[in-house]
Coordinates of C-alpha atoms in Angstrom, one line a residue:
M1151 CA 4.0 6.3 2.5
S1152 CA 3.7 6.9 6.4
A1153 CA 0.8 9.2 5.5
Q1154 CA -1.0 6.4 3.8
K1155 CA -0.7 3.9 6.3
V1156 CA -2.2 6.2 8.7
R1157 CA -5.5 6.5 6.6
T1158 CA -5.7 2.7 6.1
Q1159 CA -5.1 1.5 9.6
P1160 CA -8.6 3.1 10.7
G1161 CA -10.4 1.4 7.8
L1162 CA -8.9 -1.7 8.4
A1163 CA -9.3 -1.3 12.4
V1164 CA -13.4 -0.8 11.3
I1165 CA -13.8 -3.6 9.0
I1166 CA -12.2 -6.2 11.4
A1167 CA -14.7 -4.6 14.7
A1168 CA -17.7 -4.8 12.2
A1169 CA -16.5 -8.5 10.9
T1170 CA -16.4 -9.3 14.9
L1171 CA -19.9 -7.3 15.5
A1172 CA -21.5 -9.6 12.5
L1173 CA -19.7 -12.9 13.9
I1174 CA -21.6 -11.9 17.5
V1175 CA -24.6 -11.0 16.3
I1176 CA -24.9 -14.4 13.8
A1177 CA -23.9 -16.7 16.7
A1178 CA -26.3 -14.8 18.7
L1179 CA -29.3 -14.8 16.6
A1180 CA -28.5 -18.5 15.7
A1181 CA -28.1 -19.9 19.4
P1182 CA -31.2 -21.8 19.3
L1183 CA -30.1 -23.8 16.0
L1184 CA -26.6 -24.4 17.2
P1185 CA -25.1 -28.0 18.4
I1186 CA -24.9 -26.8 21.7
P1187 CA -25.7 -27.9 25.0
D1188 CA -28.9 -26.3 26.9
P1189 CA -27.1 -23.1 29.1
D1190 CA -29.2 -23.9 32.2
L1191 CA -28.9 -27.6 32.4
P1192 CA -26.0 -28.6 34.4
D1193 CA -23.7 -31.6 34.3
L1194 CA -22.8 -32.2 38.0
H1195 CA -20.3 -34.9 36.8
A1196 CA -18.5 -32.2 34.6
R1197 CA -18.5 -29.5 37.6
S1198 CA -15.6 -26.1 37.1
A1199 CA -14.2 -28.5 34.1
P1200 CA -11.4 -26.3 32.3
P1201 CA -11.0 -25.2 28.7
F1202 CA -10.0 -27.5 26.0
W1203 CA -6.7 -25.8 26.3
L1204 CA -6.1 -27.0 30.2
D1205 CA -5.6 -30.0 31.6
G1206 CA -8.3 -31.9 32.7
A1207 CA -11.0 -30.7 29.8
V1208 CA -14.1 -32.5 29.4
P1209 CA -15.3 -33.8 25.7
G1210 CA -18.3 -31.8 24.8
H1211 CA -17.4 -28.4 26.5
L1212 CA -15.3 -26.8 24.6
L1213 CA -14.9 -23.6 27.0
G1214 CA -15.5 -25.8 30.3
T1215 CA -18.2 -25.6 32.6
D1216 CA -19.0 -23.4 35.7
A1217 CA -19.3 -24.4 39.4
V1218 CA -22.5 -26.2 38.5
G1219 CA -21.6 -28.0 35.5
R1220 CA -23.3 -25.5 32.6
D1221 CA -21.6 -25.1 29.3
L1222 CA -20.0 -22.1 29.5
L1223 CA -19.9 -22.0 25.5
S1224 CA -23.4 -22.2 25.8
R1225 CA -23.8 -19.6 28.3
L1226 CA -21.8 -17.3 26.4
I1227 CA -23.5 -17.4 23.0
H1228 CA -27.0 -16.9 24.8
G1229 CA -25.5 -14.2 27.3
A1230 CA -24.8 -12.3 24.0
R1231 CA -28.4 -12.6 23.0
T1232 CA -29.2 -11.0 26.2
S1233 CA -26.8 -8.6 26.2
L1234 CA -27.8 -7.5 22.8
A1235 CA -31.2 -7.4 22.9
I1236 CA -31.1 -5.1 26.1
G1237 CA -28.5 -2.8 24.1
V1238 CA -30.9 -2.4 20.9
G1239 CA -34.0 -2.2 23.4
V1240 CA -32.8 0.5 25.7
T1241 CA -31.4 2.4 22.5
L1242 CA -34.8 2.1 20.9
V1243 CA -36.2 3.5 23.7
A1244 CA -33.6 6.2 24.3
A1245 CA -33.6 7.4 20.8
V1246 CA -37.7 7.7 20.9
I1247 CA -37.4 9.8 24.1
G1248 CA -34.2 12.3 23.0
I1249 CA -34.8 12.5 19.6
G1250 CA -38.6 13.6 20.3
L1251 CA -37.6 16.0 22.9
G1252 CA -34.4 17.5 20.5
L1253 CA -36.4 17.5 17.6
V1254 CA -39.1 19.7 19.2
A1255 CA -36.4 21.9 21.1
G1256 CA -34.9 22.7 18.2
Y1257 CA -37.7 23.1 15.9
F1258 CA -39.5 25.6 18.1
G1259 CA -37.0 27.5 20.2
G1260 CA -38.1 29.7 22.6
A1261 CA -39.9 28.1 25.8
V1262 CA -40.1 25.0 24.5
D1263 CA -36.1 24.5 24.0
T1264 CA -35.6 26.1 27.7
C1265 CA -37.9 23.5 29.5
V1266 CA -36.1 20.7 27.2
S1267 CA -32.5 22.2 28.2
F1268 CA -33.6 21.7 31.7
L1269 CA -34.7 18.6 31.7
I1270 CA -31.5 17.3 29.9
T1271 CA -29.6 19.3 32.7
A1272 CA -31.7 17.2 35.1
R1273 CA -31.0 14.3 33.9
L1274 CA -27.4 14.8 33.7
A1275 CA -27.4 15.4 37.5
M1276 CA -28.6 12.1 37.8
P1277 CA -26.5 9.1 38.9
V1278 CA -27.3 6.3 36.4
V1279 CA -26.6 3.3 38.1
L1280 CA -28.3 4.2 41.4
I1281 CA -31.4 5.3 40.0
C1282 CA -31.3 1.8 37.9
L1283 CA -30.3 -0.1 41.2
A1284 CA -33.3 2.0 43.3
S1285 CA -36.0 1.1 40.2
V1286 CA -35.1 -2.4 39.6
A1287 CA -35.2 -3.1 43.8
V1288 CA -38.8 -1.4 43.5
F1289 CA -40.0 -2.9 40.3
G1290 CA -38.0 -6.0 40.6
A1291 CA -35.5 -7.3 38.1
S1292 CA -36.6 -8.2 34.3
F1293 CA -35.8 -8.0 30.8
T1294 CA -38.8 -5.0 30.5
V1295 CA -37.6 -3.5 33.7
I1296 CA -34.1 -3.1 32.7
T1297 CA -34.8 -2.1 29.2
A1298 CA -37.1 0.5 30.2
V1299 CA -35.2 2.1 33.1
L1300 CA -32.0 2.4 31.2
G1301 CA -33.9 3.7 28.2
A1302 CA -35.4 6.4 30.5
M1303 CA -32.1 7.2 31.9
L1304 CA -29.8 7.1 28.4
W1305 CA -31.8 9.5 26.3
D1306 CA -29.4 12.7 27.0
R1307 CA -27.1 12.0 24.1
F1308 CA -29.8 11.8 21.4
A1309 CA -31.5 14.9 22.9
L1310 CA -28.5 17.0 22.9
V1311 CA -27.6 15.9 19.3
A1312 CA -31.0 16.3 17.8
R1313 CA -31.5 19.7 19.2
S1314 CA -28.5 21.1 18.2
M1315 CA -28.6 19.8 14.6
T1316 CA -32.2 20.7 14.5
K1317 CA -31.7 24.7 15.2
S1318 CA -29.0 24.4 12.1
V1319 CA -31.3 23.1 9.5
R1320 CA -34.5 24.5 10.9
A1321 CA -33.7 27.6 8.3
A1322 CA -32.8 25.3 5.5
D1323 CA -34.0 25.9 2.2
F1324 CA -35.5 22.5 1.9
V1325 CA -37.3 22.7 5.2
T1326 CA -38.7 26.2 4.4
A1327 CA -40.1 24.5 1.1
A1328 CA -42.1 21.9 3.2
R1329 CA -43.5 24.4 5.0
L1330 CA -44.7 26.4 1.9
Q1331 CA -45.7 23.8 0.4
G1332 CA -48.7 23.1 3.7
A1333 CA -46.7 19.9 5.3
S1334 CA -47.4 19.5 8.9
T1335 CA -45.1 20.3 11.6
I1336 CA -44.7 16.4 12.2
R1337 CA -44.2 15.5 8.7
V1338 CA -41.5 18.6 8.0
L1339 CA -39.4 16.8 11.5
L1340 CA -40.1 13.6 10.5
T1341 CA -39.3 13.7 6.7
E1342 CA -37.0 16.6 6.2
V1343 CA -35.0 17.0 9.5
V1344 CA -34.7 13.6 10.6
L1345 CA -33.6 12.4 7.5
T1346 CA -31.2 15.2 7.4
I1347 CA -29.7 14.3 10.9
G1348 CA -29.9 10.7 10.7
N1349 CA -26.2 10.1 10.4
Q1350 CA -25.4 11.7 13.3
L1351 CA -27.7 9.9 15.3
I1352 CA -26.9 6.7 13.7
V1353 CA -23.4 7.4 15.2
I1354 CA -25.0 8.3 18.7
A1355 CA -26.8 5.0 18.3
T1356 CA -23.8 2.8 18.1
L1357 CA -22.8 4.3 21.3
E1358 CA -25.7 4.2 23.7
V1359 CA -25.7 0.3 22.5
G1360 CA -22.2 -0.2 24.1
L1361 CA -23.1 2.0 26.9
A1362 CA -26.4 0.1 27.2
I1363 CA -24.5 -3.3 27.4
V1364 CA -21.8 -2.2 30.3
L1365 CA -24.5 -1.1 32.6
E1366 CA -26.8 -4.4 32.2
S1367 CA -23.6 -6.3 32.8
A1368 CA -22.9 -4.0 35.9
L1369 CA -26.0 -4.6 37.0
S1370 CA -26.1 -8.2 36.2
F1371 CA -22.6 -8.2 38.6
L1372 CA -24.2 -6.4 41.5
G1373 CA -27.4 -9.2 41.5
M1374 CA -29.9 -6.4 40.0
G1375 CA -29.6 -7.5 36.5
V1376 CA -31.7 -9.9 34.5
P1377 CA -32.5 -12.8 37.0
P1378 CA -30.9 -16.1 36.9
P1379 CA -30.6 -18.9 35.2
T1380 CA -31.1 -16.7 32.2
A1381 CA -27.6 -16.2 31.3
S1382 CA -26.0 -12.8 31.2
W1383 CA -22.2 -12.2 30.8
G1384 CA -22.4 -9.5 33.9
L1385 CA -24.1 -12.4 35.9
M1386 CA -21.4 -15.2 34.4
I1387 CA -18.5 -12.9 35.7
A1388 CA -20.8 -12.5 39.4
E1389 CA -20.9 -16.3 39.2
G1390 CA -17.3 -16.6 38.7
K1391 CA -15.8 -14.5 40.9
E1392 CA -16.6 -17.1 43.7
E1393 CA -14.1 -19.6 41.8
L1394 CA -11.9 -17.2 40.8
L1395 CA -8.7 -18.8 42.2
F1396 CA -9.7 -22.1 41.3
A1397 CA -11.0 -21.7 37.9
P1398 CA -10.0 -17.9 36.7
W1399 CA -11.5 -19.0 33.2
L1400 CA -15.2 -18.7 34.6
V1401 CA -14.4 -14.9 34.9
I1402 CA -11.6 -14.5 32.3
I1403 CA -13.8 -15.8 29.3
P1404 CA -17.1 -13.5 29.5
G1405 CA -14.8 -10.8 30.8
T1406 CA -12.9 -11.0 27.7
A1407 CA -16.4 -11.7 25.4
L1408 CA -17.5 -8.3 26.9
F1409 CA -14.9 -6.7 26.4
V1410 CA -14.3 -7.6 22.7
L1411 CA -18.1 -6.8 21.8
I1412 CA -18.1 -3.1 23.8
M1413 CA -14.5 -2.2 21.7
A1414 CA -16.0 -4.0 18.0
I1415 CA -19.1 -1.4 18.9
N1416 CA -16.8 1.7 19.8
V1417 CA -14.5 1.1 17.2
L1418 CA -17.2 1.1 14.5
G1419 CA -19.1 4.0 15.6
D1420 CA -16.1 6.0 15.5
G1421 CA -15.4 5.0 11.7
L1422 CA -18.8 6.0 11.2
Q1423 CA -18.2 9.1 13.1
R1424 CA -15.2 9.7 11.3
D1425 CA -16.8 9.1 7.8
R1426 CA -19.5 11.3 8.7
T1427 CA -17.2 14.4 9.0
G1428 CA -14.9 13.2 6.2
E1429 CA -11.8 12.2 8.1
R1430 CA -10.2 8.9 7.1
G1431 CA -7.0 9.3 9.4

């Protein structure tokens, strides 16, 4: 019985994580259709209003307002759109770079593998946050710049996994058969190798989405992320820290939302990895 419980608990955690993530994604996508105030519209008569469970709450502002009277629930939901969009965008950029390099390194080997290995080592030696801060300072803070810079700095995991897995399948019978049938190298890589190692790459993608969201929030907290008044959870925390002693919910609410989102993504990724390796406990 105890062994059975140990095996079912991770499954329940994955289900809860998937449901939580689905709820956040649905709320973010449906934000323009929801009956919530404009996230950038201030209400000077309801500045720093507390959430509904505290005394002094203002009707119409379920989670309260910030220091200039903007609805916290609305900014939280629209901030999820920003965080998820950057997380997915960064992961796509990183996947294209990392998987491309990993495939050619693992498939051809030799000098190509040596060059890609050097690039991976060089990338791992770079401080991600410092380079992102410097890049944003030079090119300016925008959704496009942040997505491109983070994507260009987070491809190493994709490259390592793609390189390793490609080496293990390049001599497989189905790959050899495809080459003998006259398939081009690109076709072999895309239709045979990528489809074979796709499950492992999906696991890496879930981890990269969470990491990208955390890094974007850190940049926004430092004032180098998505420029205001665009709602961002990191920016909300940065703005709320000025009122921490008098309105702690301005930091606690977006901070909790960020924690829940990252935990849901990581638990779901861990569940996918366990399912891939055949583990259930």
